[in-house]
XYZ file of C-alpha atoms in Angstrom:
133
model
C 8.376 -9.460 6.267
C 9.684 -9.956 2.777
C 8.384 -12.580 0.407
C 10.651 -14.514 -1.983
C 10.395 -17.328 -4.506
C 13.341 -19.664 -3.997
C 14.259 -22.642 -6.189
C 16.067 -25.539 -4.530
C 17.104 -28.503 -6.658
C 14.627 -27.474 -9.331
C 11.674 -27.208 -6.944
C 10.287 -23.686 -6.377
C 9.169 -22.543 -2.915
C 7.338 -19.396 -1.828
C 8.890 -18.204 1.475
C 8.481 -15.270 3.835
C 11.581 -13.909 5.583
C 11.692 -11.625 8.598
C 14.753 -9.469 9.248
C 15.670 -9.334 12.933
C 17.904 -6.381 13.878
C 21.249 -6.585 12.094
C 21.347 -10.363 12.329
C 20.934 -12.802 9.483
C 17.383 -13.234 8.135
C 15.204 -15.832 9.836
C 12.734 -17.909 7.822
C 9.311 -17.194 9.302
C 7.157 -19.506 7.213
C 7.262 -21.691 4.139
C 4.213 -21.912 1.916
C 3.274 -24.686 -0.483
C 5.703 -25.153 -3.370
C 5.223 -22.734 -6.257
C 5.056 -24.130 -9.782
C 8.536 -24.737 -11.160
C 9.502 -22.829 -14.289
C 12.420 -25.028 -15.352
C 13.221 -28.729 -15.068
C 15.508 -29.882 -12.282
C 19.250 -29.923 -13.076
C 20.954 -33.295 -13.311
C 23.278 -32.742 -10.355
C 23.691 -29.823 -7.990
C 27.225 -28.765 -7.003
C 28.203 -29.187 -3.363
C 27.327 -26.195 -1.204
C 30.209 -24.057 0.024
C 30.645 -23.861 3.810
C 28.817 -20.939 5.406
C 31.056 -18.020 6.400
C 31.488 -17.325 10.093
C 28.875 -14.955 11.471
C 30.027 -11.405 12.145
C 29.831 -10.303 15.771
C 26.468 -8.704 16.480
C 26.263 -5.102 17.653
C 25.058 -4.701 21.226
C 21.289 -4.450 21.493
C 19.981 -0.972 22.271
C 18.374 -0.396 25.667
C 14.611 -0.601 26.091
C 12.805 2.628 25.228
C 15.233 3.590 22.475
C 14.518 3.969 18.778
C 17.057 2.672 16.311
C 18.119 4.168 12.997
C 19.316 1.511 10.539
C 21.063 1.710 7.183
C 18.481 1.877 4.380
C 20.993 0.428 1.889
C 24.526 -0.972 1.804
C 27.295 1.619 1.655
C 30.168 3.356 3.429
C 29.931 5.833 6.301
C 31.656 9.023 5.090
C 30.784 11.333 7.989
C 29.367 10.924 11.490
C 27.764 14.228 12.485
C 26.434 13.381 15.984
C 27.869 11.868 19.147
C 26.365 10.073 22.134
C 24.499 12.391 24.488
C 23.811 15.025 21.824
C 20.244 16.363 21.470
C 18.743 16.166 17.975
C 15.546 17.414 16.371
C 13.440 15.521 13.836
C 15.156 15.878 10.443
C 18.633 16.683 11.802
C 21.444 14.908 9.930
C 22.918 12.068 12.007
C 25.479 10.784 9.518
C 26.263 10.570 5.812
C 26.159 7.224 3.994
C 27.741 6.881 0.559
C 26.000 4.357 -1.665
C 26.420 3.978 -5.428
C 28.656 7.092 -5.535
C 25.941 9.247 -3.940
C 26.069 10.738 -0.465
C 22.837 10.115 1.466
C 22.103 12.071 4.621
C 20.606 9.826 7.305
C 18.297 11.994 9.410
C 16.739 11.723 12.855
C 13.188 10.312 12.645
C 12.120 12.246 15.771
C 13.359 14.633 18.466
C 15.537 12.964 21.086
C 18.956 12.394 22.557
C 21.554 10.214 20.842
C 21.902 7.131 23.057
C 24.704 5.658 20.966
C 26.504 5.824 17.637
C 27.201 2.268 16.473
C 29.378 2.997 13.410
C 32.530 4.961 12.635
C 33.668 7.008 9.660
C 34.932 4.629 6.951
C 32.843 1.626 8.079
C 31.130 -0.455 5.395
C 27.559 -1.305 6.337
C 24.868 -3.598 4.962
C 21.210 -2.753 4.613
C 19.594 -2.928 8.052
C 22.820 -2.370 10.019
C 22.237 -0.456 13.260
C 23.697 3.039 12.857
C 22.380 5.214 15.711
C 20.031 4.717 18.656
C 17.897 7.552 20.052
C 16.286 7.977 23.474
C-alpha cells in the first residue's frame, strides 16, 4: 500500500493505493479530507480522456514467484530463458534506468517459468519481468 495526499478541485484527500500486478493502481480506501493548503481555483479545466489500457501480461501460474521491475527503464539484456535453472543472486536481466545499468537478480533458487520481456522493451515500475518456479 502506498499513501498519497491528492487535491481535487481545491479539496485535499488522504488516500491509500494498492498496486495489483502490472495493472493500474486500485484505490483501496479514502480517509477523511486533509486540510487544504491553498484556496480552490475558480474553474478547473476539462479532464482529458483516459488513454486506452495496455494489454495485461498473462498471469503467472500458481506456485510461481514473480520478479518485477523496481523502476521504469529499458531492458538492455535478457540473460536467462524459460526452463533455465538459477541460483539466488544470479543475474536474470539488465535494466537501464537513468543511464545506469541495473542487474536484476534472482531472489531465490529455482527454475525460470517464463521471461515476460524482450531486449529493447520499455518497462514501468512494477512490470512483470520474470517468473520463477
